[in-house]
Structure formats: C-alpha cells, structure tokens
Amino acid sequence: MRIGIDLGGTKIEGLAIDREGRERLRRRIPAPRGDYSQTLSAIAALIADIERDAGERGPIGVGIPGTISPATGVVKNANSTWLNGRPLADDLPRLLGRPVRFANDANCFALSEATDGAAAGASIVFGVILGTGTGGGVVVDGRVLTGVNAIAGEWGHNPLPAPRDDERPGPACYCGRSGCIETFLSGAGLARDFGQAGADAADIATRAAAGEASAGVVMARYEDRLARALGSIINVLDPDVIVLGGGLSNIERLYANVPRLWTPYVFSDRVDTRLVRAKYGDSSGVRGAAWLWEAGDG
Ligand SMILES: [Zn+2]
C-alpha cells in the first residue's frame, strides 16, 4: 500500500492505493487555512486515520502547491501562502518519524497520468492543469523532472508566444509581469476574454456549443492561444503526450481543434504529439502523490 496526500488550499485529501493502483480508501478534510502548524497536525492525523482503517502502514508522498526549494529547503511559489518559507520537508517527516516525498501538485498530476492514466506507456509526458491557474509538470520514462530550481514544467508565467497586437502587453499577472500564459489560459482568463459577468469557463463552452456566436469567437481565440502556448512546449520537450486536467480539460472541442492549430508553431513537418484528457480527473493529484514512491522503494 502507498499513501498519497494532496495538500490543497481548501482541502487535504488522502488516498491509499495498492501496487496495481487500485484505490483502497480515501479521506478528505478541510485545510486549516492560514495556519502552518495546524496544517502539519492535520496531515499527520489524516495519515494515522488512513493507516488505522487500512490496517497497515505505507510510504507517504505529498503533493503541494508550489515546491520545496532545493536551495533553501523551504516551500516556495505556493498560492497557499501560509506554506511559503516553511520547512515542510523537515517538519512533516520529523512529526511522522519516517521519510516523506514531496512534489508540486502539477507534477503529481503528470506522474499519475503517465503511470496508469491517459498517458500510460508514453516516454515523455507534459501534464497541464487548466483551471484556477495553469500548472504544468514533466514526466520522462516514469520519473518526475524536478530541475535545479524545482520549476520544471512551469510554463504558466512565460509570455504568451507569438502575441497579436491586441495581446500586448496583456493582462497584469499576480507574478508581477503582464501577458503571462496563465492570464489568458486560466479559467479566469477565459472568462475575462468573454467579459460577461457571471459567465464562467463551463458556461462559455456550453454557449459556444449551442451556437452562440460571441462565445464561439472567444473559444476559438482560447484554442489558438493554447495552441501557441503548447507549440512552444513541443519545440522544447517534444512530448509523446500532453495531458490536460483541471476544469477546462472538460471542454471537448479542445482535443480536436488545438492539435490542428499548433502545427504552424512547431518546428517539424508533422506533429505526432497527442493531446488527451486526464483519465483520473481531480483524483490525479493525490494518485500521483502516492506514486512518488516507486515499486520496491517502500
Ligand atoms: Zn505571471
């Protein structure tokens, strides 16, 4: 049995899977927002609960927003800001009395889909979460690429490639720059482009599918932007498969349209990269955390 923990901003989810990836049990608790020490005890209590009910112990992987800085050992880049600057990778293993592996939540998503999900068997996988933000993770031959800065796969704060005149400088981003990919391709980015109060990404996709012209124009523009953004990823990484997760991955038309649109931006006469929807949806983060320990490691 392996245990995955998905440390989210509003909830903490725990999952135990067996060696074949079958789910044994799952628990979910509210995240103690704003409180680091309560977050630590909540994770420990969740693990104790899972192991008591499962009747055995297992190696523990934790998916976190942001990442553990290789230089300082503390959390950085987390939108759950109370984690930033905290030595989570020291404190949690000490509290539990055993080693714990950590990875960025988008990396966990990519690992889950590459291990036994929509990209199972592929050599190079780029996993993207299109939702509140635009996280990304890279898995090569079954292993997460972390990188010397622990930011491998973080494409969301690159500038949108090949910007049109009306896309420059682009919307201001919380990271301090303007025109980041995330400002165009997150759910909020799509909603902003549509510009009708109360209409979220799902509404826009539904209205486009029903033939509403203004929604169709916005969806087409979104697809073109996603194609440009992923085209530049293909040039660098040349992935076999790009897997989409997050709320916007439910928009069916992306999978036919975007690969048609990305070809002009890729330095190749043909593009065999496949664009697919995540198999495990919202569960991929916690499944990937459990997969951080490979067979035999634990
Ligand atoms: Zn940014």
Coordinates of C-alpha atoms and ligand atoms in Angstrom, one line a residue:
M1 CA 0.0 0.0 0.0
R2 CA 1.1 3.6 -0.7
I3 CA -0.4 6.7 0.6
G4 CA -0.8 10.0 -1.3
I5 CA -1.7 13.3 0.3
D6 CA -2.9 16.2 -1.8
L7 CA -2.4 19.4 0.2
G8 CA -4.8 21.9 -1.4
G9 CA -5.8 25.4 -0.4
T10 CA -9.3 24.4 0.8
K11 CA -9.0 20.7 1.5
I12 CA -6.5 18.0 2.3
E13 CA -7.1 14.7 0.6
G14 CA -5.6 11.3 1.4
L15 CA -5.7 8.2 -0.7
A16 CA -4.3 4.7 -0.2
I17 CA -3.7 2.6 -3.3
D18 CA -2.3 -0.9 -3.8
R19 CA 0.6 -1.8 -6.0
E20 CA -1.7 -2.0 -9.1
G21 CA -3.1 1.5 -8.4
R22 CA -6.4 0.2 -7.1
E23 CA -7.9 2.6 -4.6
R24 CA -8.2 1.2 -1.1
L25 CA -9.6 4.1 0.8
R26 CA -9.9 7.8 0.6
R27 CA -10.3 10.6 3.2
R28 CA -10.9 14.3 2.8
I29 CA -10.7 17.0 5.5
P30 CA -10.9 20.8 5.3
A31 CA -7.5 22.5 5.1
P32 CA -6.6 24.7 8.1
R33 CA -6.3 27.8 6.0
G34 CA -3.6 30.3 7.1
D35 CA -2.2 28.0 9.9
Y36 CA 1.0 26.1 9.2
S37 CA 1.3 24.2 12.4
Q38 CA -2.3 23.1 12.2
T39 CA -1.7 22.0 8.7
L40 CA 1.1 19.7 9.9
S41 CA -1.1 18.1 12.6
A42 CA -4.0 17.8 10.2
I43 CA -1.8 15.8 7.7
A44 CA -0.5 13.6 10.5
A45 CA -4.0 12.9 11.8
L46 CA -5.2 12.1 8.3
I47 CA -2.4 9.6 7.7
A48 CA -3.0 8.0 11.1
D49 CA -6.7 7.7 10.2
I50 CA -5.9 6.0 6.9
E51 CA -3.4 3.6 8.3
R52 CA -5.7 2.6 11.1
D53 CA -8.6 1.9 8.8
A54 CA -6.3 0.1 6.2
G55 CA -4.7 -1.9 8.9
E56 CA -1.2 -1.3 7.6
R57 CA 1.4 1.4 7.0
G58 CA 2.6 2.7 3.7
P59 CA 5.2 5.1 2.2
I60 CA 3.9 8.6 2.0
G61 CA 4.1 11.1 -0.9
V62 CA 2.7 14.6 -0.6
G63 CA 1.6 16.9 -3.4
I64 CA 1.9 20.5 -2.5
P65 CA 1.1 23.8 -4.2
G66 CA 4.4 25.4 -5.1
T67 CA 7.6 23.4 -4.4
I68 CA 10.3 22.7 -1.9
S69 CA 13.2 25.0 -2.9
P70 CA 16.4 22.9 -3.5
A71 CA 18.5 25.9 -2.4
T72 CA 16.8 26.6 1.0
G73 CA 14.7 23.6 1.7
V74 CA 11.6 25.6 2.4
V75 CA 8.3 25.9 0.4
K76 CA 8.2 28.5 -2.3
N77 CA 5.7 29.5 -5.0
A78 CA 2.7 28.2 -3.1
N79 CA -0.6 30.1 -3.6
S80 CA -1.5 28.7 -0.2
T81 CA 0.8 31.5 1.0
W82 CA 1.0 30.3 4.7
L83 CA 3.2 27.5 3.5
N84 CA 5.8 29.7 1.8
G85 CA 9.1 29.9 3.7
R86 CA 8.2 27.0 5.9
P87 CA 10.4 23.9 6.3
L88 CA 7.6 21.4 5.5
A89 CA 10.1 18.8 4.1
D90 CA 11.8 18.8 7.5
D91 CA 8.9 19.2 9.8
L92 CA 6.5 16.6 8.4
P93 CA 9.0 13.7 8.3
R94 CA 10.1 14.6 11.9
L95 CA 6.5 14.6 13.0
L96 CA 5.7 11.3 11.4
G97 CA 9.1 9.7 12.2
R98 CA 9.7 8.5 8.7
P99 CA 10.7 9.8 5.3
V100 CA 8.2 11.6 3.1
R101 CA 8.5 12.5 -0.6
F102 CA 7.2 15.9 -1.8
A103 CA 6.3 17.2 -5.3
N104 CA 4.5 20.0 -6.8
D105 CA 0.8 19.2 -7.4
A106 CA 1.0 19.6 -11.2
N107 CA 4.0 17.2 -11.2
C108 CA 1.9 14.7 -9.2
F109 CA -0.9 15.1 -11.8
A110 CA 1.6 14.4 -14.6
L111 CA 3.0 11.4 -12.8
S112 CA -0.4 9.9 -12.2
E113 CA -1.4 10.2 -15.8
A114 CA 1.9 9.0 -17.0
T115 CA 1.9 6.0 -14.7
D116 CA -1.5 4.5 -15.3
G117 CA -3.6 7.2 -16.7
A118 CA -4.2 8.8 -20.1
A119 CA -0.5 8.8 -21.0
A120 CA 0.4 5.4 -19.6
G121 CA 3.3 3.9 -21.6
A122 CA 4.4 7.2 -23.1
S123 CA 8.1 8.2 -22.7
I124 CA 7.8 12.0 -22.5
V125 CA 4.6 13.4 -20.9
F126 CA 3.7 17.1 -20.3
G127 CA 0.8 17.4 -17.9
V128 CA -1.1 20.6 -17.7
I129 CA -3.8 21.7 -15.2
L130 CA -6.0 24.3 -16.8
G131 CA -8.2 25.7 -14.0
T132 CA -7.6 28.4 -11.4
G133 CA -4.1 28.6 -12.8
T134 CA -2.1 26.9 -15.5
G135 CA 0.3 24.5 -13.7
G136 CA 2.5 22.1 -15.6
G137 CA 4.7 19.1 -14.9
V138 CA 7.0 16.9 -16.9
V139 CA 7.5 13.1 -16.6
V140 CA 10.2 11.3 -18.5
D141 CA 10.2 7.5 -18.5
G142 CA 8.0 7.3 -15.4
R143 CA 10.0 9.9 -13.4
V144 CA 9.1 13.4 -12.5
L145 CA 11.5 16.0 -13.7
T146 CA 12.1 18.4 -10.8
G147 CA 15.0 20.6 -12.0
V148 CA 17.7 22.5 -10.3
N149 CA 15.3 25.3 -9.4
A150 CA 12.4 22.8 -8.9
I151 CA 10.3 24.6 -11.5
A152 CA 10.5 22.1 -14.5
G153 CA 7.2 22.3 -16.4
E154 CA 6.2 25.7 -15.0
W155 CA 5.1 27.2 -18.3
G156 CA 2.3 29.4 -17.0
H157 CA 4.4 32.5 -16.4
N158 CA 6.1 32.5 -19.7
P159 CA 4.8 35.2 -22.0
L160 CA 2.1 34.1 -24.4
P161 CA 4.0 33.1 -27.6
A162 CA 3.5 35.0 -30.9
P163 CA 1.3 37.6 -29.4
R164 CA -1.1 39.6 -31.6
D165 CA -1.1 43.3 -31.3
D166 CA -4.1 43.3 -29.1
E167 CA -2.5 40.8 -26.8
R168 CA 0.4 43.1 -25.9
P169 CA 1.3 43.9 -23.1
G170 CA -1.6 41.6 -22.0
P171 CA -3.3 41.4 -18.6
A172 CA -1.4 42.1 -15.5
C173 CA -0.4 38.9 -13.6
Y174 CA 0.0 38.4 -9.9
C175 CA 3.6 37.4 -10.5
G176 CA 4.4 41.0 -11.4
R177 CA 4.6 40.6 -15.2
S178 CA 2.0 41.1 -17.9
G179 CA 0.8 38.8 -20.6
C180 CA 1.7 35.6 -18.9
I181 CA 0.2 32.4 -20.4
E182 CA -1.8 32.0 -17.2
T183 CA -3.6 35.3 -17.7
F184 CA -5.0 34.1 -21.0
L185 CA -5.5 30.3 -20.4
S186 CA -6.7 30.0 -16.8
G187 CA -10.5 29.8 -16.2
A188 CA -10.5 33.4 -15.1
G189 CA -8.5 34.4 -18.3
L190 CA -11.2 32.8 -20.5
A191 CA -14.0 34.4 -18.5
R192 CA -12.3 37.8 -18.8
D193 CA -12.0 37.5 -22.5
F194 CA -15.7 36.7 -22.8
G195 CA -16.5 39.7 -20.5
Q196 CA -20.0 38.8 -19.4
A197 CA -20.4 39.0 -15.6
G198 CA -21.2 35.6 -14.1
A199 CA -20.3 33.5 -17.1
D200 CA -17.5 31.0 -16.2
A201 CA -15.5 28.8 -18.5
A202 CA -18.1 26.0 -18.5
D203 CA -20.9 28.4 -19.4
I204 CA -18.8 29.9 -22.3
A205 CA -18.1 26.4 -23.7
T206 CA -21.7 25.4 -23.4
R207 CA -22.9 28.6 -25.1
A208 CA -20.4 28.1 -27.9
A209 CA -21.5 24.6 -28.4
A210 CA -25.1 25.9 -28.6
G211 CA -24.1 28.2 -31.4
E212 CA -23.8 31.5 -29.6
A213 CA -21.5 33.4 -31.9
S214 CA -19.7 35.6 -29.3
A215 CA -19.0 32.6 -27.2
G216 CA -17.7 30.7 -30.3
V217 CA -15.3 33.5 -31.1
V218 CA -13.9 33.5 -27.6
M219 CA -13.5 29.7 -27.6
A220 CA -11.7 29.9 -30.9
R221 CA -9.4 32.5 -29.6
Y222 CA -8.7 30.4 -26.5
E223 CA -7.8 27.4 -28.7
D224 CA -5.5 29.5 -30.8
R225 CA -3.7 30.8 -27.7
L226 CA -3.5 27.3 -26.2
A227 CA -2.1 26.0 -29.5
R228 CA 0.7 28.7 -29.4
A229 CA 1.5 28.1 -25.8
L230 CA 1.7 24.3 -26.2
G231 CA 3.5 24.6 -29.6
S232 CA 6.5 26.2 -27.8
I233 CA 6.4 23.4 -25.3
I234 CA 6.5 20.8 -28.1
N235 CA 9.6 22.5 -29.6
V236 CA 11.5 22.3 -26.3
L237 CA 10.3 19.0 -24.8
D238 CA 8.9 17.1 -27.8
P239 CA 6.4 15.1 -25.7
D240 CA 4.7 12.0 -26.8
V241 CA 1.6 13.1 -25.0
I242 CA 0.2 16.3 -23.5
V243 CA -2.5 15.6 -20.9
L244 CA -5.0 18.2 -19.8
G245 CA -6.5 18.3 -16.4
G246 CA -8.4 20.9 -14.4
G247 CA -11.9 22.3 -15.1
L248 CA -11.1 23.5 -18.6
S249 CA -10.0 20.0 -19.6
N250 CA -13.7 19.1 -19.8
I251 CA -14.1 21.3 -22.9
E252 CA -14.3 18.5 -25.6
R253 CA -13.6 20.6 -28.6
L254 CA -10.0 21.4 -27.4
Y255 CA -8.8 17.9 -28.3
A256 CA -9.7 18.1 -32.0
N257 CA -9.0 21.8 -32.6
V258 CA -5.8 22.6 -30.7
P259 CA -3.6 19.9 -32.4
R260 CA -4.7 21.2 -35.7
L261 CA -3.8 24.8 -34.7
W262 CA -0.4 24.1 -33.1
T263 CA 1.3 22.7 -36.2
P264 CA 2.4 26.1 -37.6
Y265 CA 4.2 26.8 -34.3
V266 CA 6.1 23.5 -34.2
F267 CA 9.4 23.1 -36.0
S268 CA 8.5 19.9 -37.7
D269 CA 6.9 18.8 -40.9
R270 CA 4.4 16.8 -38.9
V271 CA 3.4 16.7 -35.2
D272 CA 2.6 13.3 -33.7
T273 CA 2.2 14.6 -30.1
R274 CA -1.2 13.6 -28.8
L275 CA -3.4 15.9 -26.8
V276 CA -5.6 13.9 -24.4
R277 CA -7.9 14.4 -21.4
A278 CA -6.8 13.2 -18.0
K279 CA -8.1 9.8 -17.1
Y280 CA -8.4 10.4 -13.3
G281 CA -9.6 14.0 -13.4
D282 CA -9.4 15.6 -9.9
S283 CA -8.0 12.4 -8.4
S284 CA -4.8 12.6 -10.4
G285 CA -3.1 14.9 -7.9
V286 CA -3.5 12.5 -4.9
R287 CA -2.8 9.4 -7.0
G288 CA 0.4 10.9 -8.3
A289 CA 1.5 11.8 -4.7
A290 CA 1.1 8.1 -3.9
W291 CA 3.2 7.1 -6.9
L292 CA 6.1 9.3 -5.7
W293 CA 7.4 6.1 -4.1
E294 CA 8.1 3.5 -6.8
A295 CA 7.5 -0.2 -6.5
G296 CA 10.3 -1.5 -4.4
D297 CA 11.2 1.8 -2.8
G298 CA 8.8 1.5 0.1
Ligands
ZN1 ZN 2.7 35.6 -14.3

